[in-house]
Short mmCIF file of N, CA, C and O in Angstrom, two decimals:
data_model
loop_
_atom_site.label_atom_id
_atom_site.label_comp_id
_atom_site.label_asym_id
_atom_site.label_seq_id
_atom_site.Cartn_x
_atom_site.Cartn_y
_atom_site.Cartn_z
N LEU A 18 -48.90 58.34 -185.75
CA LEU A 18 -50.07 59.08 -185.54
C LEU A 18 -51.16 58.15 -186.85
O LEU A 18 -52.16 58.27 -186.47
N ALA A 19 -50.50 57.73 -187.63
CA ALA A 19 -51.24 57.29 -188.85
C ALA A 19 -51.98 55.76 -188.27
O ALA A 19 -53.01 55.48 -188.53
N VAL A 20 -51.14 55.01 -187.43
CA VAL A 20 -52.00 54.08 -186.84
C VAL A 20 -52.62 54.24 -185.58
O VAL A 20 -53.55 53.78 -185.45
N ASN A 21 -51.99 55.00 -184.64
CA ASN A 21 -52.63 54.98 -183.46
C ASN A 21 -53.85 56.11 -183.32
O ASN A 21 -54.80 55.94 -182.69
N VAL A 22 -53.75 57.06 -184.34
CA VAL A 22 -55.04 58.19 -184.45
C VAL A 22 -55.46 57.66 -185.56
O VAL A 22 -56.91 57.76 -185.52
N THR A 23 -55.22 58.24 -186.78
CA THR A 23 -55.89 58.44 -188.07
C THR A 23 -56.89 56.99 -188.20
O THR A 23 -57.76 57.36 -188.70
N ALA A 24 -56.01 55.98 -188.23
CA ALA A 24 -56.75 54.54 -188.46
C ALA A 24 -57.99 54.52 -187.62
O ALA A 24 -59.10 54.07 -188.00
N ASN A 25 -57.79 55.00 -186.20
CA ASN A 25 -58.78 54.60 -185.21
C ASN A 25 -60.00 55.55 -185.56
O ASN A 25 -61.08 55.55 -185.46
N TRP A 26 -59.62 56.88 -185.86
CA TRP A 26 -60.50 57.83 -186.11
C TRP A 26 -61.31 57.42 -187.61
O TRP A 26 -62.72 57.52 -187.64
N ARG A 27 -60.62 56.81 -188.60
CA ARG A 27 -61.43 56.33 -189.58
C ARG A 27 -62.45 55.18 -189.37
O ARG A 27 -63.19 54.97 -189.79
N LEU A 28 -61.86 54.44 -188.57
CA LEU A 28 -62.92 53.18 -187.82
C LEU A 28 -63.82 53.66 -187.48
O LEU A 28 -64.99 53.54 -187.70
N ILE A 29 -63.76 54.71 -186.34
CA ILE A 29 -64.98 55.42 -185.72
C ILE A 29 -65.71 56.04 -186.97
O ILE A 29 -67.39 55.76 -186.94
N ARG A 30 -65.33 56.68 -187.99
CA ARG A 30 -66.16 57.28 -188.93
C ARG A 30 -66.97 56.41 -189.59
O ARG A 30 -68.13 56.69 -189.96
N SER A 31 -66.17 55.17 -190.21
CA SER A 31 -66.80 54.16 -190.82
C SER A 31 -68.05 53.47 -190.27
O SER A 31 -69.05 53.07 -190.70
N LEU A 32 -67.73 53.11 -188.69
CA LEU A 32 -68.45 52.09 -188.27
C LEU A 32 -69.56 52.67 -187.29
O LEU A 32 -70.36 52.13 -186.82
N ASP A 33 -69.60 54.06 -187.08
CA ASP A 33 -70.42 54.61 -185.99
C ASP A 33 -71.88 54.29 -186.26
O ASP A 33 -72.75 53.87 -185.64
N PRO A 34 -72.45 54.39 -187.91
CA PRO A 34 -73.70 53.96 -188.25
C PRO A 34 -74.10 52.54 -187.71
O PRO A 34 -75.12 52.40 -187.26
N LEU A 35 -73.18 51.61 -187.77
CA LEU A 35 -73.31 50.18 -187.50
C LEU A 35 -73.29 50.15 -186.04
O LEU A 35 -74.28 49.40 -185.38
N LEU A 36 -72.47 50.68 -185.23
CA LEU A 36 -72.56 50.66 -183.77
C LEU A 36 -73.60 51.32 -183.35
O LEU A 36 -74.33 50.73 -182.38
N ARG A 37 -74.29 52.43 -183.95
CA ARG A 37 -75.48 53.09 -183.13
C ARG A 37 -76.62 52.06 -183.73
O ARG A 37 -77.71 52.21 -183.05
N ALA A 38 -76.51 51.29 -184.63
CA ALA A 38 -77.86 50.57 -185.23
C ALA A 38 -77.79 49.51 -184.20
O ALA A 38 -78.86 48.62 -184.25
N SER A 39 -76.76 48.90 -183.71
CA SER A 39 -76.72 47.69 -183.11
C SER A 39 -77.37 47.83 -181.82
O SER A 39 -77.49 48.97 -181.01
N SER A 40 -77.82 46.60 -181.18
CA SER A 40 -78.43 46.76 -179.71
C SER A 40 -77.10 46.57 -178.74
O SER A 40 -77.31 46.87 -177.67
N ALA A 41 -76.04 46.43 -179.13
CA ALA A 41 -74.74 46.69 -178.17
C ALA A 41 -73.40 46.91 -179.00
O ALA A 41 -72.69 45.85 -179.14
N GLY A 42 -73.27 48.12 -179.32
CA GLY A 42 -72.19 48.54 -180.32
C GLY A 42 -71.05 49.06 -179.29
O GLY A 42 -71.17 49.65 -178.39
N ARG A 43 -69.99 47.93 -179.36
CA ARG A 43 -68.81 48.23 -178.59
C ARG A 43 -67.64 48.64 -179.42
O ARG A 43 -67.45 48.00 -180.40
N ALA A 44 -67.08 49.52 -178.82
CA ALA A 44 -65.60 50.03 -179.26
C ALA A 44 -64.49 50.01 -178.16
O ALA A 44 -64.55 50.81 -177.26
N VAL A 45 -63.79 49.42 -178.48
CA VAL A 45 -62.54 49.37 -177.32
C VAL A 45 -61.14 49.48 -177.98
O VAL A 45 -60.95 48.71 -179.18
N PHE A 46 -60.37 50.46 -177.51
CA PHE A 46 -59.37 50.91 -178.08
C PHE A 46 -58.02 50.72 -177.24
O PHE A 46 -58.02 50.72 -176.06
N LEU A 47 -56.75 50.26 -177.88
CA LEU A 47 -55.80 50.06 -177.02
C LEU A 47 -54.71 51.11 -176.66
O LEU A 47 -54.23 51.86 -177.89
N SER A 48 -54.58 51.60 -175.76
CA SER A 48 -53.96 52.75 -175.27
C SER A 48 -52.70 52.59 -174.65
O SER A 48 -52.19 51.43 -174.93
N SER A 49 -51.99 53.52 -174.07
CA SER A 49 -50.98 53.00 -173.23
C SER A 49 -50.76 54.14 -172.33
O SER A 49 -51.05 55.23 -172.07
N GLY A 50 -50.00 53.67 -170.95
CA GLY A 50 -49.75 54.39 -170.04
C GLY A 50 -49.04 55.67 -170.38
O GLY A 50 -48.86 56.56 -170.15
N ALA A 51 -48.16 55.44 -171.68
CA ALA A 51 -47.09 56.63 -172.11
C ALA A 51 -48.07 57.66 -172.35
O ALA A 51 -47.49 58.83 -172.44
N GLY A 52 -49.39 57.52 -172.72
CA GLY A 52 -50.32 58.67 -173.24
C GLY A 52 -51.00 59.38 -172.20
O GLY A 52 -51.29 60.64 -172.27
N HIS A 53 -51.01 59.03 -170.92
CA HIS A 53 -51.57 59.62 -170.11
C HIS A 53 -50.92 59.64 -168.53
O HIS A 53 -51.65 60.18 -167.45
N ARG A 54 -49.69 58.91 -168.34
CA ARG A 54 -49.13 59.14 -167.03
C ARG A 54 -48.50 60.66 -166.78
O ARG A 54 -48.32 61.26 -167.80
N SER A 55 -48.34 61.17 -165.57
CA SER A 55 -47.62 62.21 -165.37
C SER A 55 -46.30 62.48 -165.69
O SER A 55 -45.91 63.52 -166.10
N GLN A 56 -45.40 61.37 -165.57
CA GLN A 56 -44.12 61.43 -165.78
C GLN A 56 -43.91 60.68 -167.34
O GLN A 56 -44.36 59.52 -167.36
N LEU A 57 -43.61 61.45 -168.11
CA LEU A 57 -43.08 61.08 -169.70
C LEU A 57 -41.83 60.61 -169.64
O LEU A 57 -40.80 61.07 -168.98
N ASN A 58 -41.29 59.59 -170.88
CA ASN A 58 -39.99 59.09 -171.05
C ASN A 58 -39.46 59.61 -171.87
O ASN A 58 -40.22 60.11 -173.17
N ALA A 59 -38.12 59.99 -171.61
CA ALA A 59 -37.71 60.72 -172.79
C ALA A 59 -37.38 59.87 -174.02
O ALA A 59 -37.27 58.71 -173.98
N TYR A 60 -37.38 60.45 -175.24
CA TYR A 60 -37.48 59.81 -176.58
C TYR A 60 -38.52 59.10 -176.97
O TYR A 60 -38.66 58.60 -177.93
N TRP A 61 -39.80 59.09 -176.03
CA TRP A 61 -40.66 58.53 -176.41
C TRP A 61 -42.22 59.61 -176.74
O TRP A 61 -43.25 59.04 -176.81
N GLY A 62 -41.68 60.68 -177.11
CA GLY A 62 -42.58 61.79 -177.56
C GLY A 62 -43.54 61.49 -178.55
O GLY A 62 -44.77 61.59 -178.12
N PRO A 63 -43.14 61.01 -179.70
CA PRO A 63 -44.26 60.54 -180.77
C PRO A 63 -45.22 59.58 -180.51
O PRO A 63 -46.43 59.58 -180.51
N TYR A 64 -44.60 58.35 -179.87
CA TYR A 64 -45.56 57.43 -179.34
C TYR A 64 -46.61 57.95 -178.23
O TYR A 64 -47.80 57.70 -178.31
N ALA A 65 -46.04 58.86 -177.11
CA ALA A 65 -46.71 59.53 -176.21
C ALA A 65 -47.93 60.12 -176.71
O ALA A 65 -48.83 60.00 -176.33
N VAL A 66 -47.54 61.09 -177.65
CA VAL A 66 -48.39 61.95 -178.34
C VAL A 66 -49.47 61.34 -178.90
O VAL A 66 -50.71 61.44 -178.99
N SER A 67 -49.02 60.31 -179.82
CA SER A 67 -50.20 59.33 -180.66
C SER A 67 -51.08 58.87 -179.76
O SER A 67 -52.34 58.50 -179.70
N LYS A 68 -50.61 58.17 -178.55
CA LYS A 68 -51.60 57.42 -177.50
C LYS A 68 -52.51 58.76 -176.77
O LYS A 68 -53.56 58.34 -176.30
N ALA A 69 -51.85 59.74 -176.52
CA ALA A 69 -52.77 60.86 -175.70
C ALA A 69 -53.68 61.15 -176.69
O ALA A 69 -55.13 61.62 -176.50
N ALA A 70 -53.58 61.45 -177.89
CA ALA A 70 -54.43 61.78 -178.88
C ALA A 70 -55.53 60.54 -179.33
O ALA A 70 -56.72 61.06 -179.22
N LEU A 71 -54.93 59.50 -178.95
CA LEU A 71 -55.98 58.28 -179.09
C LEU A 71 -57.07 58.31 -178.04
O LEU A 71 -58.44 58.31 -178.09
N ASP A 72 -56.38 58.70 -176.84
CA ASP A 72 -57.33 58.73 -175.51
C ASP A 72 -58.36 59.96 -175.79
O ASP A 72 -59.47 59.85 -175.53
N ALA A 73 -57.80 61.04 -176.22
CA ALA A 73 -58.92 62.03 -176.62
C ALA A 73 -59.94 61.90 -177.41
O ALA A 73 -61.06 62.15 -177.45
N LEU A 74 -59.50 61.27 -178.74
CA LEU A 74 -60.10 60.78 -179.66
C LEU A 74 -61.42 59.70 -178.98
O LEU A 74 -62.69 60.00 -179.33
N ALA A 75 -61.17 58.73 -178.30
CA ALA A 75 -61.91 57.45 -177.90
C ALA A 75 -62.92 58.48 -176.77
O ALA A 75 -64.37 58.17 -176.58
N ARG A 76 -62.29 59.24 -175.96
CA ARG A 76 -63.36 59.94 -174.93
C ARG A 76 -64.07 60.90 -175.51
O ARG A 76 -65.25 60.86 -174.99
N THR A 77 -63.85 61.62 -176.57
CA THR A 77 -64.74 62.43 -177.65
C THR A 77 -65.80 61.65 -177.90
O THR A 77 -66.93 61.97 -177.97
N TYR A 78 -65.62 60.35 -178.57
CA TYR A 78 -66.61 59.41 -179.10
C TYR A 78 -67.44 58.89 -177.95
O TYR A 78 -68.85 58.86 -178.35
N ALA A 79 -66.90 58.89 -176.90
CA ALA A 79 -67.66 58.44 -175.91
C ALA A 79 -68.59 59.33 -175.46
O ALA A 79 -69.89 59.17 -175.17
N ALA A 80 -68.27 60.61 -175.38
CA ALA A 80 -69.20 61.70 -175.08
C ALA A 80 -70.36 61.87 -176.07
O ALA A 80 -71.30 62.27 -175.61
N GLU A 81 -69.82 62.00 -177.43
CA GLU A 81 -70.90 61.64 -178.27
C GLU A 81 -72.00 60.61 -178.29
O GLU A 81 -72.90 60.94 -178.93
N THR A 82 -71.58 59.60 -177.97
CA THR A 82 -72.58 58.53 -177.94
C THR A 82 -73.38 58.22 -176.43
O THR A 82 -73.66 57.18 -176.30
N VAL A 83 -72.71 59.06 -175.43
CA VAL A 83 -72.99 58.59 -173.99
C VAL A 83 -74.65 58.36 -173.83
O VAL A 83 -75.23 57.78 -173.23
N ASN A 84 -75.56 59.35 -174.71
CA ASN A 84 -76.82 59.12 -174.49
C ASN A 84 -77.67 58.10 -175.40
O ASN A 84 -78.89 58.03 -175.49
N THR A 85 -76.63 57.24 -176.05
CA THR A 85 -77.30 56.30 -176.86
C THR A 85 -77.51 54.92 -175.65
O THR A 85 -76.85 54.89 -174.71
N SER A 86 -78.45 54.31 -176.18
CA SER A 86 -78.66 53.12 -175.41
C SER A 86 -77.74 51.77 -175.79
O SER A 86 -77.47 51.07 -175.07
N ALA A 87 -77.34 51.96 -176.70
CA ALA A 87 -76.20 51.13 -177.29
C ALA A 87 -74.87 50.90 -177.08
O ALA A 87 -74.09 50.33 -177.14
N VAL A 88 -74.30 52.02 -177.54
CA VAL A 88 -72.84 52.47 -177.76
C VAL A 88 -72.03 52.47 -176.36
O VAL A 88 -72.45 53.50 -175.72
N ARG A 89 -71.01 51.85 -176.43
CA ARG A 89 -70.34 51.91 -174.97
C ARG A 89 -68.83 51.99 -175.94
O ARG A 89 -68.27 51.19 -176.58
N VAL A 90 -68.00 52.97 -175.07
CA VAL A 90 -66.46 53.11 -175.58
C VAL A 90 -65.74 52.90 -174.43
O VAL A 90 -65.72 53.54 -173.52
N MET A 91 -64.50 52.28 -174.78
CA MET A 91 -63.65 52.00 -173.55
C MET A 91 -62.21 52.02 -174.02
O MET A 91 -61.91 51.70 -175.31
N LEU A 92 -61.27 52.50 -173.20
CA LEU A 92 -59.83 52.05 -173.66
C LEU A 92 -59.13 51.24 -172.49
O LEU A 92 -59.85 51.16 -171.50
N VAL A 93 -58.32 50.59 -173.18
CA VAL A 93 -57.37 49.68 -172.44
C VAL A 93 -56.11 50.07 -172.60
O VAL A 93 -55.36 50.36 -173.52
N ASN A 94 -55.45 50.07 -171.09
CA ASN A 94 -53.88 50.08 -171.03
C ASN A 94 -53.30 48.60 -170.54
O ASN A 94 -53.60 48.29 -169.50
N PRO A 95 -52.79 48.06 -171.82
CA PRO A 95 -52.50 46.72 -171.42
C PRO A 95 -51.15 46.71 -170.61
O PRO A 95 -50.94 45.82 -169.86
N GLY A 96 -50.36 47.80 -170.40
CA GLY A 96 -49.34 47.66 -169.67
C GLY A 96 -48.17 46.92 -170.33
O GLY A 96 -48.50 46.81 -171.77
N PRO A 97 -47.20 46.62 -169.82
CA PRO A 97 -46.06 45.78 -170.57
C PRO A 97 -46.57 44.48 -170.86
O PRO A 97 -46.74 43.77 -169.81
N LEU A 98 -46.62 43.89 -171.94
CA LEU A 98 -46.91 42.77 -172.38
C LEU A 98 -45.89 42.01 -173.10
O LEU A 98 -45.14 42.65 -174.02
N ARG A 99 -45.68 40.70 -173.14
CA ARG A 99 -44.87 39.96 -174.17
C ARG A 99 -45.07 39.89 -175.34
O ARG A 99 -45.86 39.15 -175.93
N THR A 100 -44.83 41.25 -176.22
CA THR A 100 -44.85 41.13 -177.59
C THR A 100 -43.62 41.55 -178.23
O THR A 100 -42.55 41.79 -177.82
N LYS A 101 -43.47 41.06 -179.51
CA LYS A 101 -42.26 41.70 -180.33
C LYS A 101 -42.02 43.30 -180.17
O LYS A 101 -40.89 43.49 -180.18
N MET A 102 -43.37 43.87 -180.30
CA MET A 102 -43.10 45.25 -180.01
C MET A 102 -42.39 45.73 -178.99
O MET A 102 -41.50 46.44 -178.90
N ARG A 103 -42.66 45.30 -177.73
CA ARG A 103 -42.18 45.29 -176.47
C ARG A 103 -40.47 45.10 -176.60
O ARG A 103 -39.84 45.55 -176.03
N ALA A 104 -40.21 43.97 -177.17
CA ALA A 104 -39.16 43.35 -176.96
C ALA A 104 -38.16 44.15 -177.84
O ALA A 104 -36.82 44.55 -177.40
N ALA A 105 -38.57 44.75 -178.86
CA ALA A 105 -37.74 45.76 -179.78
C ALA A 105 -37.67 46.95 -179.08
O ALA A 105 -36.44 47.39 -179.18
N ALA A 106 -38.69 47.34 -178.38
CA ALA A 106 -38.55 48.50 -177.68
C ALA A 106 -37.62 48.54 -176.29
O ALA A 106 -37.24 49.66 -175.71
N MET A 107 -37.74 47.38 -175.66
CA MET A 107 -36.87 47.33 -174.40
C MET A 107 -35.80 46.25 -174.48
O MET A 107 -36.17 45.04 -173.83
N PRO A 108 -34.89 46.15 -175.47
CA PRO A 108 -33.92 45.10 -175.34
C PRO A 108 -33.51 44.72 -174.08
O PRO A 108 -33.08 45.77 -173.20
N GLY A 109 -33.11 43.72 -173.78
CA GLY A 109 -32.55 43.19 -172.55
C GLY A 109 -33.48 42.75 -171.21
O GLY A 109 -33.05 42.11 -170.42
N GLU A 110 -34.67 42.98 -171.73
CA GLU A 110 -35.84 42.81 -170.75
C GLU A 110 -36.16 41.36 -170.74
O GLU A 110 -36.24 40.82 -171.84
N ASP A 111 -36.22 40.61 -169.58
CA ASP A 111 -36.61 39.55 -169.51
C ASP A 111 -38.07 39.42 -170.16
O ASP A 111 -39.05 39.66 -169.23
N PRO A 112 -38.56 38.49 -171.10
CA PRO A 112 -39.83 38.43 -171.59
C PRO A 112 -40.55 37.45 -170.80
O PRO A 112 -41.99 37.70 -170.68
N LEU A 113 -40.30 36.61 -170.07
CA LEU A 113 -40.79 35.85 -169.40
C LEU A 113 -41.13 36.42 -168.03
O LEU A 113 -42.10 36.08 -167.35
N SER A 114 -40.74 37.76 -167.56
CA SER A 114 -41.33 38.52 -166.78
C SER A 114 -42.44 39.19 -166.87
O SER A 114 -42.99 39.83 -166.06
N LEU A 115 -43.28 39.06 -168.00
CA LEU A 115 -44.32 39.85 -168.57
C LEU A 115 -45.33 38.99 -168.70
O LEU A 115 -45.07 38.02 -169.12
N ARG A 116 -46.55 39.73 -168.72
CA ARG A 116 -47.77 38.98 -168.94
C ARG A 116 -47.90 38.98 -170.45
O ARG A 116 -47.56 39.78 -171.02
N THR A 117 -48.89 38.03 -170.76
CA THR A 117 -48.88 37.76 -172.22
C THR A 117 -50.46 38.39 -172.70
O THR A 117 -51.36 38.69 -172.01
N PRO A 118 -50.30 38.61 -173.95
CA PRO A 118 -51.71 39.25 -174.66
C PRO A 118 -52.79 38.15 -174.49
O PRO A 118 -54.03 38.55 -174.26
N GLU A 119 -52.69 36.86 -174.29
CA GLU A 119 -53.52 36.15 -173.96
C GLU A 119 -54.32 36.19 -172.59
O GLU A 119 -55.34 35.93 -172.44
N GLU A 120 -53.46 36.60 -171.75
CA GLU A 120 -54.20 37.08 -170.32
C GLU A 120 -55.06 38.25 -170.39
O GLU A 120 -55.88 38.41 -169.79
N LEU A 121 -54.67 39.22 -171.36
CA LEU A 121 -55.70 40.45 -171.47
C LEU A 121 -56.72 40.13 -172.36
O LEU A 121 -57.84 40.65 -172.02
N ALA A 122 -56.57 39.22 -173.18
CA ALA A 122 -57.82 38.96 -174.30
C ALA A 122 -59.11 39.04 -173.49
O ALA A 122 -60.07 39.57 -173.91
N PRO A 123 -59.26 37.94 -172.44
CA PRO A 123 -60.75 37.75 -171.81
C PRO A 123 -61.44 39.09 -171.28
O PRO A 123 -62.44 39.46 -171.18
N LYS A 124 -60.44 40.10 -170.78
CA LYS A 124 -60.73 41.43 -170.25
C LYS A 124 -61.35 42.27 -171.31
O LYS A 124 -62.34 42.86 -171.24
N ILE A 125 -60.78 42.29 -172.56
CA ILE A 125 -61.19 42.88 -173.86
C ILE A 125 -62.60 42.18 -174.22
O ILE A 125 -63.68 43.05 -174.49
N VAL A 126 -62.77 40.85 -174.28
CA VAL A 126 -64.02 40.33 -174.66
C VAL A 126 -65.03 40.69 -173.97
O VAL A 126 -66.08 41.09 -174.27
N ALA A 127 -64.87 40.86 -172.39
CA ALA A 127 -66.08 41.29 -171.62
C ALA A 127 -66.33 42.73 -171.92
O ALA A 127 -67.83 42.75 -171.71
N MET A 128 -65.45 43.44 -172.22
CA MET A 128 -66.04 44.84 -172.41
C MET A 128 -66.87 44.86 -173.81
O MET A 128 -67.50 45.93 -174.03
N CYS A 129 -66.54 43.79 -174.64
CA CYS A 129 -67.41 43.76 -175.97
C CYS A 129 -68.76 43.03 -175.69
O CYS A 129 -69.66 43.08 -176.47
N ALA A 130 -69.03 42.59 -174.41
CA ALA A 130 -70.46 41.94 -174.35
C ALA A 130 -71.64 42.80 -174.23
O ALA A 130 -71.53 44.05 -173.72
N PRO A 131 -72.56 42.42 -174.36
CA PRO A 131 -73.92 43.26 -174.46
C PRO A 131 -74.24 43.84 -173.01
O PRO A 131 -74.77 44.83 -173.02
N ASP A 132 -73.85 43.02 -171.92
CA ASP A 132 -74.05 43.45 -170.62
C ASP A 132 -73.18 44.63 -169.99
O ASP A 132 -73.21 45.28 -168.94
N TRP A 133 -71.93 44.88 -170.88
CA TRP A 133 -71.07 46.10 -170.39
C TRP A 133 -71.77 47.27 -170.39
O TRP A 133 -72.36 47.76 -171.44
N ARG A 134 -71.52 48.08 -169.28
CA ARG A 134 -72.22 49.59 -169.23
C ARG A 134 -71.44 50.48 -169.05
O ARG A 134 -71.53 51.65 -169.47
N GLU A 135 -70.15 50.55 -168.67
CA GLU A 135 -69.15 51.44 -168.70
C GLU A 135 -68.71 52.07 -169.95
O GLU A 135 -68.83 51.39 -170.87
N THR A 136 -68.45 53.03 -170.19
CA THR A 136 -68.08 54.01 -171.40
C THR A 136 -67.37 55.34 -170.89
O THR A 136 -67.42 55.87 -169.96
N GLY A 137 -66.55 55.47 -171.70
CA GLY A 137 -65.50 56.73 -171.68
C GLY A 137 -64.36 56.55 -170.57
O GLY A 137 -63.90 57.68 -170.08
N LYS A 138 -64.05 55.41 -170.25
CA LYS A 138 -63.18 55.08 -169.19
C LYS A 138 -62.15 54.22 -169.50
O LYS A 138 -62.18 53.90 -170.79
N LEU A 139 -61.06 54.25 -168.80
CA LEU A 139 -59.67 53.21 -169.09
C LEU A 139 -59.77 52.08 -168.10
O LEU A 139 -59.75 52.17 -167.01
N TYR A 140 -59.65 51.10 -168.83
CA TYR A 140 -59.43 49.74 -168.09
C TYR A 140 -57.83 49.61 -167.76
O TYR A 140 -57.00 49.56 -168.97
N ASP A 141 -57.40 49.58 -166.72
CA ASP A 141 -55.95 49.40 -166.57
C ASP A 141 -55.49 47.86 -166.28
O ASP A 141 -55.86 47.65 -165.26
N PHE A 142 -55.02 47.20 -167.22
CA PHE A 142 -54.63 45.94 -166.92
C PHE A 142 -53.77 45.61 -165.91
O PHE A 142 -54.13 44.58 -165.08
N PRO A 143 -52.54 46.18 -165.68
CA PRO A 143 -51.87 46.02 -164.46
C PRO A 143 -52.43 46.17 -163.27
O PRO A 143 -52.09 45.25 -162.40
N GLN A 144 -53.23 47.08 -163.17
CA GLN A 144 -53.91 47.38 -161.72
C GLN A 144 -55.15 46.43 -161.59
O GLN A 144 -55.98 46.50 -160.61
N ASP A 145 -55.96 46.02 -163.00
CA ASP A 145 -57.04 45.26 -162.98
C ASP A 145 -58.04 46.04 -162.37
O ASP A 145 -58.99 46.01 -161.73
N LYS A 146 -58.28 47.59 -162.81
CA LYS A 146 -59.18 48.49 -162.36
C LYS A 146 -59.74 49.20 -163.63
O LYS A 146 -58.88 49.44 -164.57
N ILE A 147 -60.97 49.62 -163.45
CA ILE A 147 -61.47 50.58 -164.31
C ILE A 147 -61.27 51.86 -163.68
O ILE A 147 -61.67 52.30 -162.62
N LEU A 148 -60.61 52.96 -164.57
CA LEU A 148 -60.41 54.11 -164.02
C LEU A 148 -60.69 55.24 -164.79
O LEU A 148 -61.45 55.09 -166.08
N SER A 149 -61.51 56.28 -163.83
CA SER A 149 -61.99 57.83 -164.72
C SER A 149 -60.84 58.63 -164.96
O SER A 149 -59.82 58.60 -164.22
N PHE A 150 -61.02 59.15 -166.01
CA PHE A 150 -59.91 60.14 -166.53
C PHE A 150 -60.11 61.57 -165.63
O PHE A 150 -61.39 61.77 -165.34
N ARG A 151 -58.96 62.34 -165.04
CA ARG A 151 -59.17 63.26 -164.26
C ARG A 151 -58.10 64.04 -164.86
O ARG A 151 -56.95 63.76 -165.25
N GLY A 152 -58.32 65.56 -164.61
CA GLY A 152 -57.26 66.46 -164.91
C GLY A 152 -56.29 66.47 -163.94
O GLY A 152 -56.26 66.04 -162.82
N PRO A 153 -54.99 67.34 -164.10
CA PRO A 153 -54.08 67.25 -163.22
C PRO A 153 -54.34 68.17 -161.91
O PRO A 153 -55.29 68.78 -161.67
N GLN A 154 -53.72 67.75 -160.93
CA GLN A 154 -54.25 68.02 -159.25
C GLN A 154 -53.19 69.08 -158.91
O GLN A 154 -51.79 68.93 -159.00
#
């Protein structure tokens, strides 16, 4: 919670005036499918809760800034990536079967560009799609 929620809330609180003063303020948050998928995994509760809270925090900030001409807020679901954290969480998984953070980076850079217009949405890297959040059906 300290890293996934509190730290991001403090960043928003501290950087909001600068983002609003910018001609292209961008905030991109790294989410996880663990926080918004309908089927949750056993023993992943604290992580899933922290990512769901981050999703709500970022979406709320997007709603608070939707009428600004400059601020755009996005969430990114990187999916499974070849990282040390993933290797520790999923021992035995073949890391060579996973995409790398370097493959995701250009997508995040694009969301930080002045011409980016989407806000309050989720970019799902595994699907390479921008998704809108929706309630249960």
